[in-house]
Coordinates of C-alpha atoms in Angstrom, one line a residue:
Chain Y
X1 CA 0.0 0.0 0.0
X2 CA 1.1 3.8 -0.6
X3 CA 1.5 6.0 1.8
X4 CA 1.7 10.2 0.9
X5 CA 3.0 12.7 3.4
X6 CA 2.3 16.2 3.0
X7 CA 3.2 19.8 5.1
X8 CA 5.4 19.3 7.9
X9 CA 4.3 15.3 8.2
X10 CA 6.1 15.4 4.7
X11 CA 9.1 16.9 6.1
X12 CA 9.6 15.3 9.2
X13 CA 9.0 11.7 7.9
X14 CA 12.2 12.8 5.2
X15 CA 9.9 11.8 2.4
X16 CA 7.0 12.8 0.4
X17 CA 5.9 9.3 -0.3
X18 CA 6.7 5.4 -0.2
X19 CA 5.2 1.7 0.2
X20 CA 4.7 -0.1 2.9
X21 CA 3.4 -3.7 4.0
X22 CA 2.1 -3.3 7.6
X23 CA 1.9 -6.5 9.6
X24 CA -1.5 -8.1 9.8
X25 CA -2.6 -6.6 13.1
X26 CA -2.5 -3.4 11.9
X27 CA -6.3 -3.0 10.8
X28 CA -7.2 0.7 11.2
X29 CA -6.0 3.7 10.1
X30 CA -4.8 4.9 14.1
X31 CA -3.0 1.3 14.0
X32 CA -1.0 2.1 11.2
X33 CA -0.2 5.6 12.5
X34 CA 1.0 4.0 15.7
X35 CA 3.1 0.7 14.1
X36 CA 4.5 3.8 11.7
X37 CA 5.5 6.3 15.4
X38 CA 7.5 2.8 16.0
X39 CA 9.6 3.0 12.8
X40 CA 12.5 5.2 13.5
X41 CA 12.9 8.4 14.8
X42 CA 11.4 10.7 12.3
X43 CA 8.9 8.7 12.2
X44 CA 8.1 9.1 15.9
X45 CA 8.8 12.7 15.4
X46 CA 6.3 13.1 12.6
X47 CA 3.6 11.5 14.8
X48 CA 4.3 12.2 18.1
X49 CA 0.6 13.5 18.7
X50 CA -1.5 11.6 16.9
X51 CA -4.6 14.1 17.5
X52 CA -3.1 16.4 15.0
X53 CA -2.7 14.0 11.9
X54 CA -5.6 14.0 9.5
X55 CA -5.4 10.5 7.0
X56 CA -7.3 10.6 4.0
X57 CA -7.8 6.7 2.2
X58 CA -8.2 6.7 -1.4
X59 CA -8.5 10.7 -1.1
X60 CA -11.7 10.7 0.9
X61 CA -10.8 12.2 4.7
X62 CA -11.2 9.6 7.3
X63 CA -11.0 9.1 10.8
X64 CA -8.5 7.1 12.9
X65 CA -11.3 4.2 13.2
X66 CA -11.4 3.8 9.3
X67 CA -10.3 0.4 8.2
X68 CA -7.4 0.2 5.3
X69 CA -8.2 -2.9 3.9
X70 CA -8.2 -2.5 0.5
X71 CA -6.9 1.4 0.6
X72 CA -4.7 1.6 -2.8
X73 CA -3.4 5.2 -1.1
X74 CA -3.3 6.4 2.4
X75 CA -2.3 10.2 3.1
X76 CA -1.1 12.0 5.9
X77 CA -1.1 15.5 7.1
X78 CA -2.1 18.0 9.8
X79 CA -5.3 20.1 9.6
X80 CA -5.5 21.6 6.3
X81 CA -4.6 25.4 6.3
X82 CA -5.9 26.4 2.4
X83 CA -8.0 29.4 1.3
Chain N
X1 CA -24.5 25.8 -13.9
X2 CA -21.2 27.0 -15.4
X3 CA -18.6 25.6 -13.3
X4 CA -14.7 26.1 -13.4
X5 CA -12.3 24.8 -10.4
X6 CA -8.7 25.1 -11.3
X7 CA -5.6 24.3 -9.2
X8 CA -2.3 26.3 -10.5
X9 CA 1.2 27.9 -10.4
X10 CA 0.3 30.9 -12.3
X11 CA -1.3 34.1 -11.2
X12 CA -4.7 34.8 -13.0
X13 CA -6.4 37.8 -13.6
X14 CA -9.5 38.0 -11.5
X15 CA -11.5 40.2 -13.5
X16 CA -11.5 37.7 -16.4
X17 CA -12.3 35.0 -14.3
X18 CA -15.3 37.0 -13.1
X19 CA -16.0 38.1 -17.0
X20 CA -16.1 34.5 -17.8
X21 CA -18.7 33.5 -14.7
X22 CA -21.2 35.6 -16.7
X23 CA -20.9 36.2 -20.1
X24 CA -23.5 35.2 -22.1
X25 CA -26.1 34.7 -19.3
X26 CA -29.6 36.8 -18.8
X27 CA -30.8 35.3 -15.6
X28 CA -27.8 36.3 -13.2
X29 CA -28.2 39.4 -11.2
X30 CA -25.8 39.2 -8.5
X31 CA -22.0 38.1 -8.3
X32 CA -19.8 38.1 -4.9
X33 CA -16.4 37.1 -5.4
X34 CA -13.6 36.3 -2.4
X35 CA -10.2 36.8 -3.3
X36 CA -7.6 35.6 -0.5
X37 CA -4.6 37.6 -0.6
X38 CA -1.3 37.0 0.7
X39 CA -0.5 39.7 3.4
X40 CA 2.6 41.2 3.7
X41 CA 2.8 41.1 7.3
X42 CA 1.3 38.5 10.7
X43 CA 1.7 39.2 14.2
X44 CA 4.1 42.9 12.8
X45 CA 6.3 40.7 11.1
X46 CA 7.5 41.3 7.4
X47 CA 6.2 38.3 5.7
X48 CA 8.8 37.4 3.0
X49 CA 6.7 34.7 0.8
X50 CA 4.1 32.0 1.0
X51 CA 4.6 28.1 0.1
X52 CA 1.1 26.3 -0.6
X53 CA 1.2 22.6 -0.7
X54 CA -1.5 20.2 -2.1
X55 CA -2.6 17.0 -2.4
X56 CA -2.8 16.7 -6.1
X57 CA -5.5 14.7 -7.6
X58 CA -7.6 14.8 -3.8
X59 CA -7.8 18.9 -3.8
X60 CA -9.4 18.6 -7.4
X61 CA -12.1 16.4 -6.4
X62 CA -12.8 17.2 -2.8
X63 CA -13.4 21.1 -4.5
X64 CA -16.2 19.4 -7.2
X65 CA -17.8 18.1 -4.6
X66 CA -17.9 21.1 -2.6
X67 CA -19.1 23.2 -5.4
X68 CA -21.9 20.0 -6.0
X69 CA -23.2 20.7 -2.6
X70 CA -23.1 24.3 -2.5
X71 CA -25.3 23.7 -6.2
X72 CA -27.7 21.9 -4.6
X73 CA -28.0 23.8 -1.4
X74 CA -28.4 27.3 -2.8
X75 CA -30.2 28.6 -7.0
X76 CA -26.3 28.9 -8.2
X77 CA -26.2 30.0 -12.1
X78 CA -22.3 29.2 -11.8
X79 CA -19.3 29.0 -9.1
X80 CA -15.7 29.4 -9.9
X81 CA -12.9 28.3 -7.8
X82 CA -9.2 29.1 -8.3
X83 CA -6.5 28.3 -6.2
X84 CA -2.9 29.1 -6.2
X85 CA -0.1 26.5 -5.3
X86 CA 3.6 27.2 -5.0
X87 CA 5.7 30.0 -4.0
X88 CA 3.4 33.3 -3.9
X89 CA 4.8 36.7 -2.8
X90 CA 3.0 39.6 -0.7
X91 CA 0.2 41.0 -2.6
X92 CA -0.3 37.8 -4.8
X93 CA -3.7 36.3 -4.9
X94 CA -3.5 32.7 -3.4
X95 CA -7.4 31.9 -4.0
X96 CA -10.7 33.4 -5.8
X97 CA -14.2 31.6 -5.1
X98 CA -16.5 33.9 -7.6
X99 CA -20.6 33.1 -7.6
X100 CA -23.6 33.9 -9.5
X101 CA -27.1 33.6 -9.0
X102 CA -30.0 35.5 -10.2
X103 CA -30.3 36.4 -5.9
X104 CA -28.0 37.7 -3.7
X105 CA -28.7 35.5 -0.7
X106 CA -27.2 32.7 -2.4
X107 CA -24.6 34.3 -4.2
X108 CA -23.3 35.4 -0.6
X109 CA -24.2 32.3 1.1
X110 CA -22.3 30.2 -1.5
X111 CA -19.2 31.8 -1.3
X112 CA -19.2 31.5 2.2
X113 CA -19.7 28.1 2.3
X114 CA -16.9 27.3 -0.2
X115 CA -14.3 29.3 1.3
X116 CA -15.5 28.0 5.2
X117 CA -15.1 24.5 3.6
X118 CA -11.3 25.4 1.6
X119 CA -9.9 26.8 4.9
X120 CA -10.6 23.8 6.8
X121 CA -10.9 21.4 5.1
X122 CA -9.5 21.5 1.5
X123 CA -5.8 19.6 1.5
X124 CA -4.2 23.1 1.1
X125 CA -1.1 23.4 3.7
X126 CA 0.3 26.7 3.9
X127 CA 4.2 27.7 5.1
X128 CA 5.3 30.9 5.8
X129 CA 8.5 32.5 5.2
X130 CA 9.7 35.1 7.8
X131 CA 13.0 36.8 8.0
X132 CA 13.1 34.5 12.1
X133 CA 12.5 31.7 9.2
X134 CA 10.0 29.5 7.6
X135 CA 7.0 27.5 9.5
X136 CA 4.0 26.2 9.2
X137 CA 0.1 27.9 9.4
X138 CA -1.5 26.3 12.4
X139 CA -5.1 25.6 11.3
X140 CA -7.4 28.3 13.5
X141 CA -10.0 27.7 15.7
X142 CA -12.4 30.5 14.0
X143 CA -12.2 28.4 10.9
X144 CA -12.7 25.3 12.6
X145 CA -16.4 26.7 14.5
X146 CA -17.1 28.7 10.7
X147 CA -17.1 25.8 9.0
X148 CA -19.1 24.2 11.4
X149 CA -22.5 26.2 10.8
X150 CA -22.5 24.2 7.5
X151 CA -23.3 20.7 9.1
X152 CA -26.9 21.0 9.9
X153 CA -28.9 19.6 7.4
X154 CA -28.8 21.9 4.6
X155 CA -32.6 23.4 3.2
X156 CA -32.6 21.9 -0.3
X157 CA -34.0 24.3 -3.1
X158 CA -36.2 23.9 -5.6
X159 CA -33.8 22.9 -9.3
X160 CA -32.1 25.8 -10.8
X161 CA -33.0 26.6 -14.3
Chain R
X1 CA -9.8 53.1 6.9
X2 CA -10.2 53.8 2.6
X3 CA -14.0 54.8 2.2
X4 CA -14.8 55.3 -1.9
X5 CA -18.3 56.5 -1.6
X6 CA -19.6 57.2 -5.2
X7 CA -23.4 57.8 -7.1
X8 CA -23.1 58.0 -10.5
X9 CA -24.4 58.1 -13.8
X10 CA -21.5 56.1 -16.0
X11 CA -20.4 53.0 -16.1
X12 CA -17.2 52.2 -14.0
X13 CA -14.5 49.6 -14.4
X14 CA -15.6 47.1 -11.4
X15 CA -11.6 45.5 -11.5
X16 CA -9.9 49.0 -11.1
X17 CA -12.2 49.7 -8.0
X18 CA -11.3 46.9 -6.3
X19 CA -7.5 47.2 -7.3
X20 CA -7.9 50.8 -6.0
X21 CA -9.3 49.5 -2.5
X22 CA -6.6 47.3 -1.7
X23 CA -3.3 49.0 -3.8
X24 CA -0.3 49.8 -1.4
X25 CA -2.2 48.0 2.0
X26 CA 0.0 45.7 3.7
X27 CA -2.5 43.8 5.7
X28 CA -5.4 43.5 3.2
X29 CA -5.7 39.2 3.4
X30 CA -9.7 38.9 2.3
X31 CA -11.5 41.1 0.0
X32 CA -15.3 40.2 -0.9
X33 CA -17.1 42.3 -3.7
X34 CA -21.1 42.0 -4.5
X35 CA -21.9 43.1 -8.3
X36 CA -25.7 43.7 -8.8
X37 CA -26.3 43.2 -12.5
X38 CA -29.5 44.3 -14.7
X39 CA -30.8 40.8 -15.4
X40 CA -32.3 40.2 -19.0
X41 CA -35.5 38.9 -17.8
X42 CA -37.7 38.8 -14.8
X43 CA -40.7 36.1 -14.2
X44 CA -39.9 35.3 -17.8
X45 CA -40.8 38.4 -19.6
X46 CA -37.7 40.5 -20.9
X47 CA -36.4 43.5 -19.6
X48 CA -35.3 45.9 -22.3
X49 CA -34.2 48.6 -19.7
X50 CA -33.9 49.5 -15.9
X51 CA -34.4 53.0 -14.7
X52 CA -32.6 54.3 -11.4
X53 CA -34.0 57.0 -9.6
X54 CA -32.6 58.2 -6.3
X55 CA -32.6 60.6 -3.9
X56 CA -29.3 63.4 -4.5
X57 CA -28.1 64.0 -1.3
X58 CA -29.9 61.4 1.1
X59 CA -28.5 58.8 -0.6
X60 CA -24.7 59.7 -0.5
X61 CA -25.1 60.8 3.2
X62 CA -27.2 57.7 4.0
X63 CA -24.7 55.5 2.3
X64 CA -22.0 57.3 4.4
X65 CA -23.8 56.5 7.5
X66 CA -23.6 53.1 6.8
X67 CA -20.3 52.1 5.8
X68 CA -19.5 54.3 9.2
X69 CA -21.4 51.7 11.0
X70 CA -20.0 48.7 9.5
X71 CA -16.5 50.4 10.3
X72 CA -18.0 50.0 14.0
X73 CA -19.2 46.6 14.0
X74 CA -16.2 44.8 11.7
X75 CA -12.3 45.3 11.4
X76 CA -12.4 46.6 8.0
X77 CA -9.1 47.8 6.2
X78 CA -11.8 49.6 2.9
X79 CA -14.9 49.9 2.0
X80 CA -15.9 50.5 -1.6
X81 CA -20.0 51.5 -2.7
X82 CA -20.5 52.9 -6.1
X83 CA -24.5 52.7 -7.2
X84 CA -25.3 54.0 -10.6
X85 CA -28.5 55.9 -11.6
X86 CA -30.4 56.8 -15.1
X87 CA -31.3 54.3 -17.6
X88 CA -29.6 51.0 -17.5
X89 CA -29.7 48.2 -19.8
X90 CA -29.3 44.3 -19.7
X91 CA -25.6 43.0 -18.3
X92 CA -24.7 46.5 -16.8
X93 CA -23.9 47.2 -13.3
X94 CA -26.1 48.5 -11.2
X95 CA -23.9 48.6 -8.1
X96 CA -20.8 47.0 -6.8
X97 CA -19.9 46.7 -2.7
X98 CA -16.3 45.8 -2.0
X99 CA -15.2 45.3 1.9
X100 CA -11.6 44.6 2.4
X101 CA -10.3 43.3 6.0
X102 CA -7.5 41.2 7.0
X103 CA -10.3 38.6 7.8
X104 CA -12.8 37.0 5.9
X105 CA -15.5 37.2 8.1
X106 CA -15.8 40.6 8.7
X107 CA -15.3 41.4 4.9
X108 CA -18.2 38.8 4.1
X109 CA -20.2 40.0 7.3
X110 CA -19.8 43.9 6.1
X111 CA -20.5 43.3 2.3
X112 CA -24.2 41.8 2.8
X113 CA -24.3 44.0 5.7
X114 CA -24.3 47.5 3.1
X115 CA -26.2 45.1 0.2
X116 CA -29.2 44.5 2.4
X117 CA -29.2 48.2 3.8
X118 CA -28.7 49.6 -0.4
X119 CA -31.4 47.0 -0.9
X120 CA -34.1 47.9 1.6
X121 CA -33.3 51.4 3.2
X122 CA -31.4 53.9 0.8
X123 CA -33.4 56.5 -1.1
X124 CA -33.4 54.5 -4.6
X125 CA -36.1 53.3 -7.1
X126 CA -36.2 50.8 -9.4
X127 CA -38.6 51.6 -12.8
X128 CA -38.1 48.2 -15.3
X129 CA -38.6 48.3 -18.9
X130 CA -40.7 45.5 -20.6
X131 CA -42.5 45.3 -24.0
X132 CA -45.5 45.3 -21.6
X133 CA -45.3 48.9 -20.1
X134 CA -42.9 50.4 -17.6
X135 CA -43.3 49.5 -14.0
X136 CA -42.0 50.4 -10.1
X137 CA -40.1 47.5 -8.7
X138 CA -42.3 46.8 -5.2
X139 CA -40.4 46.2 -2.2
X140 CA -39.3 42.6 -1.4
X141 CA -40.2 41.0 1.3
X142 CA -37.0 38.9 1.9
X143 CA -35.3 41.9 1.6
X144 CA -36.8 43.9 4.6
X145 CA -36.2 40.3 6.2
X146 CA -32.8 40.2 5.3
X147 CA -32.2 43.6 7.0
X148 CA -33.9 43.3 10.1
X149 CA -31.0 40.6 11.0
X150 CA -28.9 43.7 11.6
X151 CA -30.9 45.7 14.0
X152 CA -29.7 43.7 17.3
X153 CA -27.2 45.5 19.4
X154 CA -24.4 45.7 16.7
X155 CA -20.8 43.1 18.3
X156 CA -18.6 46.1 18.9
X157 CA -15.0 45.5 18.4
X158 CA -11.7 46.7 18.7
X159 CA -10.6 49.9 17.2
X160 CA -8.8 48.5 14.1
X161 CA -5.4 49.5 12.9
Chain F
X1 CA -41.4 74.3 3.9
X2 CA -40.1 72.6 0.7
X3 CA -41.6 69.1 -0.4
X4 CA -39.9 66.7 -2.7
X5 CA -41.6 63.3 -4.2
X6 CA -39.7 60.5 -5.7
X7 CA -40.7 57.3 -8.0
X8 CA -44.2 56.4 -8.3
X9 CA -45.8 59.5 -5.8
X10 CA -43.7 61.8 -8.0
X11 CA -45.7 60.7 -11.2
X12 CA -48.7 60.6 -9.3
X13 CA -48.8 64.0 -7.7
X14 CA -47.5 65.2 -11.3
X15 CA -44.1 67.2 -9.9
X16 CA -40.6 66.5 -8.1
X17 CA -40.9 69.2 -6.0
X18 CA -43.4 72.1 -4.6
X19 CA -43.5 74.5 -1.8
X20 CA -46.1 74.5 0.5
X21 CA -47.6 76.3 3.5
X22 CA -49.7 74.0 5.3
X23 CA -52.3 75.0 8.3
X24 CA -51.4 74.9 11.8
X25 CA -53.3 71.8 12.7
X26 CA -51.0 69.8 10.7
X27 CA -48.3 68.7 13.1
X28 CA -47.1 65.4 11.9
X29 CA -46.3 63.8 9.0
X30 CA -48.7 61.3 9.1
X31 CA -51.1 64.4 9.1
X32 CA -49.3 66.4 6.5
X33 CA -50.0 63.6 4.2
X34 CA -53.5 63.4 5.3
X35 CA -53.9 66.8 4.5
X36 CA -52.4 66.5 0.9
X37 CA -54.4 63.9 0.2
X38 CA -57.3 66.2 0.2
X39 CA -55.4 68.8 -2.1
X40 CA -56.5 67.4 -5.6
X41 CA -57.4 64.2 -7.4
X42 CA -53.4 63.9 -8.4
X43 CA -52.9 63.7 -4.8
X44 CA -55.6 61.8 -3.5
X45 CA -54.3 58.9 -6.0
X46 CA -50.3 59.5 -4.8
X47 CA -51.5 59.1 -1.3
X48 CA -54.4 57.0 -1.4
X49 CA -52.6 54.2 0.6
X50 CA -50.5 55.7 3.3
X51 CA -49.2 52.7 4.9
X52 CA -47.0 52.4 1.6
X53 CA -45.8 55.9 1.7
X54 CA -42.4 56.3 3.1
X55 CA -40.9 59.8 4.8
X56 CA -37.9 61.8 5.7
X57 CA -37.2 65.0 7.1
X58 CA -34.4 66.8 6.3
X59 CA -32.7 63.8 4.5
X60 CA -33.6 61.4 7.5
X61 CA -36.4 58.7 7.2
X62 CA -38.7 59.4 9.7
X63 CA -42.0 57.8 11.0
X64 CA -46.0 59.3 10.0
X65 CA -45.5 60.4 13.9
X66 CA -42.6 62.4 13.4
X67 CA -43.6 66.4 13.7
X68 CA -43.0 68.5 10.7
X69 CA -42.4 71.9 13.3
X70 CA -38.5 73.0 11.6
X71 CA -38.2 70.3 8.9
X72 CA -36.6 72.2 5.7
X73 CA -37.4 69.6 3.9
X74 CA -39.6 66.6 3.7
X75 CA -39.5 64.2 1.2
X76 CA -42.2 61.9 0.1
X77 CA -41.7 57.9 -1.8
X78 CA -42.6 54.8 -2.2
X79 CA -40.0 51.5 0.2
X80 CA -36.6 52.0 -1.5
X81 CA -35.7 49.5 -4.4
X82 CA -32.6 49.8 -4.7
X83 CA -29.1 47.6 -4.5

């Protein structure tokens, strides 16, 4: 599965985007945001407080309960800041 | 309903845009247009330039559907959004929502409810660069409880010619 | 605060008044603009014309009073009104309202402020033009509905910069 | 004291503007148009619905209570159409 960073997720991560194969526990998107925090050190960085992350699956927003079975793309980023 | 959403680099000239919204129509009376511009200064700082960031591809389509709801909330004759991405200096124009309508309750009432919704929660991410540095716009609070008068149940209108 | 109060008889180049409004201000970040246009039709009949009559002197002073009072209740950085009078035809502005601010809010907030006040309580009349005869636009309802909204006790705020 | 009419009344009183002296029992707007009513059949038809009729005094809307004593001018016209 793909994952897209963006804003300062983007930049603390190191990378705009990659693939990943999370281990099968890892059902929701607020799993995968914690098993990701355990990944390395910018990764802990970049989500060190989960409240502020907003995912979006398949470029719909979701919520940290959302399942990703099935996601083809999974983005993250802090609250949106346009206009 | 005449509708144009466009994501881009460029700067565009806003009275063109607005031109465009109505040419050739006899039923719109009223047209409110926001245009978002990038101050030079926050807090009494000099601000040197602003960096927007987008998701490419999501941005697009979470704007369509935006301008779909605001179509079906409000008698909209046609809704233009622009907005800006990459590097913009003070005085640029980072966004224009422009709306038409033969009344100007829903002329004013759309535009309101597209830019509540880009604000908050269009996947726009803005840095600013300061001469202390650059860092990221925290999203506000204000925006947050605006965009939040939009969530009742909206009062569907009769189809727009 | 930039006040551009004008009644006139000519047409006026909407884009210039608004880059007028906001040329050399730092802090402008939101400007909102309502264009009133002569529609082509009305209840499906055409409209060959659209006579303004107003009231020289009231009107300007009235107008006055009223951006003064929007000055109180939002943080405004300019406010631009420009009505036209005399015969009008199809596609021309009738009036344009442009409120500039460093927030969005208050420019949106003033705007439809000053449009349901020009709409309801200045000193102008509407005669329209039809292959049927000429006739007095009557008051709309909504309208005077639209500007009783505003007579609570006005949110004072802070004396802007 | 000077009287001006606007829009419909104008066309229906047949002038823009006309000076008049009315009689000291008219103290209030309300009875100023009362009395003009009664002036002629062009005025009668201006004024035959007074509810409709709107006022103001020296370039100020004002109420049919309002009292005429001082007012320079007073203007006559149908609710404003304009925007």
């Amino acid at each position: 599965m793909k994952l897209l960073y963006f804003a300062w997720v983007r930049e603390r991560v190191g990378k705009s985007e990659e693939e990943i194969d999370p281990p099968a526990g890892v059902a929701t998107v607020g799993e995968l945001i914690a098993w990701l925090a355990r990944r390395g050190e910018e990764y802990a960085y970049a989500f060190e407080n989960p409240k502020v992350i907003r995912a979006a699956i398949d470029r719909s927003h979701v919520r940290a309960e959302a399942k990703i079975a099935g996601a083809g793309e999974i983005a993250f980023f802090p609250p949106m800041t346009g206009g | 309903m005449a509708v144009t959403i466009r994501l881009q680099r460029e700067a565009f000239d806003v009275a063109a845009e607005v031109a465009a919204l109505t040419a050739g129509r006899a039923d719109v009376g009223a047209v409110v247009t926001f245009t978002g511009v990038c101050r030079a200064e926050e807090g009494g700082e000099p601000i040197a330039a602003l960096t927007l960031e987008h998701y490419p591809g999501m941005a697009e389509a979470e704007i369509a559907r935006h301008v779909e709801e605001a179509s079906v909330r409000w008698p909209l004759l046609g809704v233009t959004v622009i907005h800006r991405h990459g590097r913009l200096i003070p005085g640029e124009v980072i966004v224009l929502v422009a709306t038409a309508s033969s009344h100007r309750q829903a002329a004013f009432a759309a535009a309101e409810f597209l830019m509540d919704y880009l604000k908050t929660r269009a996947p726009f991410w803005k840095e600013v660069e300061k001469a202390s540095g650059k860092t990221w716009v925290g999203a506000h609070r204000a925006d947050d409880t605006a965009a939040e008068r939009w969530s009742a149940p909206p009062p569907r209108h009769q189809a727009a010619k």
